[in-house]
Structure formats: C-alpha cells, structure tokens
Amino acid sequence: FTVIFIILRHLPHLQSSIMAIVEALTVKNPGEVAADNADPPESLESIPAYNDFFADHEKFHRIHVHLVGVRARDPEEKADAGVFKATWFKMPKLVIETYGEDTGSTDFFPIGKHSTLKAQMKKGPTPTWDVKCVVIGKKETTEGFKISVAGKSDDYSFDTPATEFPAAGEDWKELIHTPEEPHASNVEFVYKIRITDGAERIVSQEDLANFLQTTDTLEYTETVIEADEDINKAVLQSWKHKEPAKKAVLWHLGRNDCFMHPHMANPLFIEQGYDIYVLNYSFNGLCNRYGFFDDPNLRSHNPIKDFNLYNDQIAKSIEILKDGTSYEKVLGYAHSTGGPVLINYLLERGDDAFDGFVFNAPFLEWGSMNFVGESQTTEDLSLFLMNHASNPDKKWGTATTPEAIKETPIVYKDTEVVPSAWSAKLWSNYFFDWRSRPLHSVATTTGFAAGVSNVHKKLTKRTKKHLYATLKPMVVLSSRGDDVLQNKETLTFIDGVGPARVEIELGYNSHDVFLSSEEKGVVLAIDFVKSWMKAKGFS
C-alpha cells in the first residue's frame, strides 16, 4: 500500500510534466487532423537536458558570436597569426563551447557547441573568418564560453566569461583577445557577442498557432491530395483572402521541413495580396501529423527513387489553386530540396502554370552538402547508393541512442530517435510543431538520395545542351552563412535553371535565409525579394 500511495502522490506531477512536453512542442488548433501516435514521445520528460530545454525554455539564452578575424596590433610591425594561420596541409578550425556548472548542454545534446568554423580568407598573415553562429546555455549557470583553435599541432583556446556578456537585447559588443608568443606574434583576434533571451522568439508558438487558423480576412484550409497508398498522399495548406485575391504563390518545402514562416509570409505575400498554397509533398511536413507513414526515419523519403512522384501532387495543387479563382500572377516558391522538386516538374511538364519563381537556397548539387556529417563524405554516399540501389528504403546515417541515455532512450512511433541540437537551436528562435518538422536526427534513404540525384543529372544534361528549365523571371537567394549547402555551388548550378535570374548573395543568413538567427538578416532578405517583385511586376 505504501508503494501505491507514493506512486499516486507523484502521479499529478508526472502527468503535468508530460503534458508540458506535449504542449511545449505542438500547436493544436480546434478541428485539426492528427494521428494518435504523432505527439512527441513522453520519454522526453525523463531526460533532464531535453525536458529543461523544451518544456522550460525561458531558463536559456542564446549567445550569438561573430568571429571577425585576426588583425595586426601594430600595422608597422611584422604580424604572424601563428595558431590561427593556415598551412598547406591544415586549415585551423574554431570550436565554440559553453562552460559552467550546468549549461544545459551535454555530449549527447550539444546545444552549447558550434564547431568547424573555417576562415573565409585563409591565406596571408591575418586570416579573416567573418562568420556568425549561435550557442545556447542556461542563463544562471552558464559561466562563459571557450573558443578553441583546433586542427594544428599547436592547439590553443581562450575563455570569454559571462561577466563580459552584454545584456539580452543589446547590440553587438566587440571583444579582443591577444595571444601571446609563441602562439602568435603582434596580432589580436577580434570577435563580437550579443545575447537574446530564450523567452523571446522571432516566431513564437502563439504566432504560429494564430497563423494556422481562419481569421477575419483569411480562410485557412488543409486539403489531402489522395493517392493509391497512404504513404504517397500529400497535404496542401492554403491561406485565401476572403476578398478574392489576384495573385497566388505555390510553396514547395525543403527536406524535413514544414511551414513555420508567418513572419515572412505576411509581409512578402499576404500583405501584397497573395493567396498562399503550401505543398506538403509525401513523407514531408504535415504528412507525419496526418499519420500517412509510421517510421520517423522515413521523413522526406521517396519510395520510388524518382521525384516524378511529386509531379501529380504539384499538378493537383495547381488544379486546386485555380478552382474557382482566376489569378493574374502565380509564383513558384521553393526552399532547398523543394528546388529540385519544383525544377523537376518544370522539366517534365513545363512552366505554363507559373509566371515567376523564388528559390531560397535550392539544393542543386550533392557536392555542396554539409549535413551528411563530418565523418561522412559524398564519396561515402555514392558508395551507399551503389551498394543499395535496389532497396529504396535503405537508411544511411541513422542516429543511434547515445551511451549516456541508453537506459532511457527516446522512442517515437516504436523507433528510437535522437533529438538534434541543430534542430533545437532553430526551434529556440522559430517555433515549429514536433509533428510537422522533426526535432530529431533523420536518416537519408536510398530513395531520397537517388531521386534528388536524378534531378541533378537531368538538369546537368540540359545545361550541357544549353537548354533551360524556364525562361521566366526568377530570384535566387543564397548565403555565405549557409550551414547546409555551400552557397558558391548553389549560385553556380542555378545558372542552368534559367537565364532570367537575379542572384542575391547574403552574408550571414542561415540555410533557409528566412529562418536566420538574427531578425535583421531576415528583414534584409524579405526586402530584397520585395524589391525584385516590384521590379518584375509581381507586387
């Protein structure tokens, strides 16, 4: 009886913690369609690092670091960057990591760490980084962060204590570190920091919840695009003005993506009189919430190894878009993998349905991939595809439960998953629903890899023949701060898509330029596109 009493006494607390996790990670508006097993797993509550971060995020703050570079202390004297300098064989890498009694960061959930920051200007006595990143730590118990220079025989590090941090919300604060000999000579390392409060987001849970419902001026709907099997179904979200609009945009998601962009959709499209249609093509976005597939490692999977699978889904979306409405202008919008999804449709079925295009960091070449992991290369991927070409469901890069939490794994839909620090940092600034976009690492399948590779090959063949996917106007956004693709390759391979392109290279924006760590960078990207829209008659 004593044991039963203890369990009952603690049951309300356990239930409230579990509810806090579910409530903290989802947006549940009245009338939504959702599978019973789509909710975040209750096991997240049992791991303090996860429960603190997701259920009590106000405990944390974001530490933004701008690594400027090395400069001479005395311009008249010879400068030697020492440990910061590249050699013929090795390029030093910078690693930033929080320290303290309890930073909230762990080896299995390294939200307080950012690594592999390589210099942009490598040669010369004073290398320049000019890159920005974010690490996250608990406000009260993070004592500072360390910058380490790794990759050379003479590894080096220095600390920045929390007493040097500016107040949350203040502008960048410049700091200078002067390495002593023999580590370097007559140089100083320049960097800047700023702090933002975990309680303040660019897109809050409430912001997203309010956008995902009908308002006085907009009608919000979700339409299932049927298929022969549940796994091949898609979902089309739409926001239509109650006063008929004359313009529309058809939005194509990236890999493991969802609509989480009210901060961008409002000024760029809604306020300019556009209806918005977002295609959650099969295995992506809302398809998980609807329960069309069960394996969380099959997100963004392509079961037939061919992006032609999505052509009928796009065609049906266009049919729905045109039903009862006569739009004067229709734009195609695509981010990352949404690029090859849309481009493949243009190659196979033409561009008649569209008047112009907005490409946000389109994924156009495997060589530009960074997300495959430091220990994996594109050569590894090629070998994987050759060895498993006959099995589209074969997974590459499946995350395994870390040893530290082996006894209490996170199980989602009967599968062990590992929450991703990269995704968690994004969630910290831009709320998204666990059920619509994964907060855990996701494997790459043969089906996805082969499907996207086929589009790349099609585009390359046409480019060699001097044939384009479209002659209609397009704007392409990319960023030197892209942490998934290498923007130089993005801006090279887009040349084959069409000649009427405007290419915009941003400095510090993230892979999705509209989900960057700084709101100013997002506003800049929005303003660039609005200017292009005005110049081309789309505003």
PDB file of N, CA and C in Angstrom, residues 3 9 54 68-69 160-161 169 186 340 367 404-406 418 463 482:
ATOM      1  N   VAL A   3       3.775   1.667  -1.434  1.00  0.00           N
ATOM      2  CA  VAL A   3       4.266   1.889  -2.791  1.00  0.00           C
ATOM      3  C   VAL A   3       3.188   2.539  -3.645  1.00  0.00           C
ATOM      4  N   ARG A   9       0.730   9.722  -5.176  1.00  0.00           N
ATOM      5  CA  ARG A   9       1.073  11.061  -4.728  1.00  0.00           C
ATOM      6  C   ARG A   9       1.849  11.830  -5.805  1.00  0.00           C
ATOM      7  N   PHE A  54      13.113  22.004 -23.712  1.00  0.00           N
ATOM      8  CA  PHE A  54      11.855  22.103 -24.452  1.00  0.00           C
ATOM      9  C   PHE A  54      10.679  22.579 -23.594  1.00  0.00           C
ATOM     10  N   VAL A  68      35.212  37.689 -36.223  1.00  0.00           N
ATOM     11  CA  VAL A  68      35.657  38.636 -37.252  1.00  0.00           C
ATOM     12  C   VAL A  68      36.961  38.164 -37.871  1.00  0.00           C
ATOM     13  N   GLY A  69      38.012  38.016 -37.063  1.00  0.00           N
ATOM     14  CA  GLY A  69      39.270  37.530 -37.596  1.00  0.00           C
ATOM     15  C   GLY A  69      40.474  38.105 -36.880  1.00  0.00           C
ATOM     16  N   THR A 160      35.828  33.327 -22.657  1.00  0.00           N
ATOM     17  CA  THR A 160      35.072  34.570 -22.533  1.00  0.00           C
ATOM     18  C   THR A 160      34.080  34.370 -21.396  1.00  0.00           C
ATOM     19  N   PRO A 161      34.333  34.947 -20.223  1.00  0.00           N
ATOM     20  CA  PRO A 161      33.434  34.740 -19.079  1.00  0.00           C
ATOM     21  C   PRO A 161      32.109  35.469 -19.275  1.00  0.00           C
ATOM     22  N   GLY A 169      19.342  41.530 -25.617  1.00  0.00           N
ATOM     23  CA  GLY A 169      18.678  42.519 -26.458  1.00  0.00           C
ATOM     24  C   GLY A 169      19.564  43.669 -26.888  1.00  0.00           C
ATOM     25  N   ASN A 186      52.290  39.785 -32.534  1.00  0.00           N
ATOM     26  CA  ASN A 186      51.803  41.088 -32.980  1.00  0.00           C
ATOM     27  C   ASN A 186      50.437  41.012 -33.659  1.00  0.00           C
ATOM     28  N   PRO A 340      14.765  21.132 -56.351  1.00  0.00           N
ATOM     29  CA  PRO A 340      14.676  20.047 -57.334  1.00  0.00           C
ATOM     30  C   PRO A 340      13.270  19.477 -57.506  1.00  0.00           C
ATOM     31  N   GLY A 367      27.652  17.763 -54.040  1.00  0.00           N
ATOM     32  CA  GLY A 367      28.962  18.203 -53.566  1.00  0.00           C
ATOM     33  C   GLY A 367      28.882  19.349 -52.595  1.00  0.00           C
ATOM     34  N   ALA A 404      25.045   7.596 -22.920  1.00  0.00           N
ATOM     35  CA  ALA A 404      24.631   8.269 -21.669  1.00  0.00           C
ATOM     36  C   ALA A 404      23.151   8.108 -21.365  1.00  0.00           C
ATOM     37  N   ILE A 405      22.333   7.870 -22.392  1.00  0.00           N
ATOM     38  CA  ILE A 405      20.888   7.718 -22.158  1.00  0.00           C
ATOM     39  C   ILE A 405      20.393   6.382 -22.704  1.00  0.00           C
ATOM     40  N   LYS A 406      21.302   5.417 -22.788  1.00  0.00           N
ATOM     41  CA  LYS A 406      20.973   4.105 -23.347  1.00  0.00           C
ATOM     42  C   LYS A 406      19.848   3.429 -22.565  1.00  0.00           C
ATOM     43  N   VAL A 418      16.969  10.376 -31.803  1.00  0.00           N
ATOM     44  CA  VAL A 418      17.916  11.191 -31.043  1.00  0.00           C
ATOM     45  C   VAL A 418      17.667  12.666 -31.356  1.00  0.00           C
ATOM     46  N   THR A 463      21.729  21.465 -69.262  1.00  0.00           N
ATOM     47  CA  THR A 463      22.650  22.596 -69.243  1.00  0.00           C
ATOM     48  C   THR A 463      23.740  22.430 -70.294  1.00  0.00           C
ATOM     49  N   ASP A 482      25.337  29.857 -45.022  1.00  0.00           N
ATOM     50  CA  ASP A 482      24.575  28.609 -45.159  1.00  0.00           C
ATOM     51  C   ASP A 482      25.326  27.478 -44.465  1.00  0.00           C
TER      52      ASP A 482
END
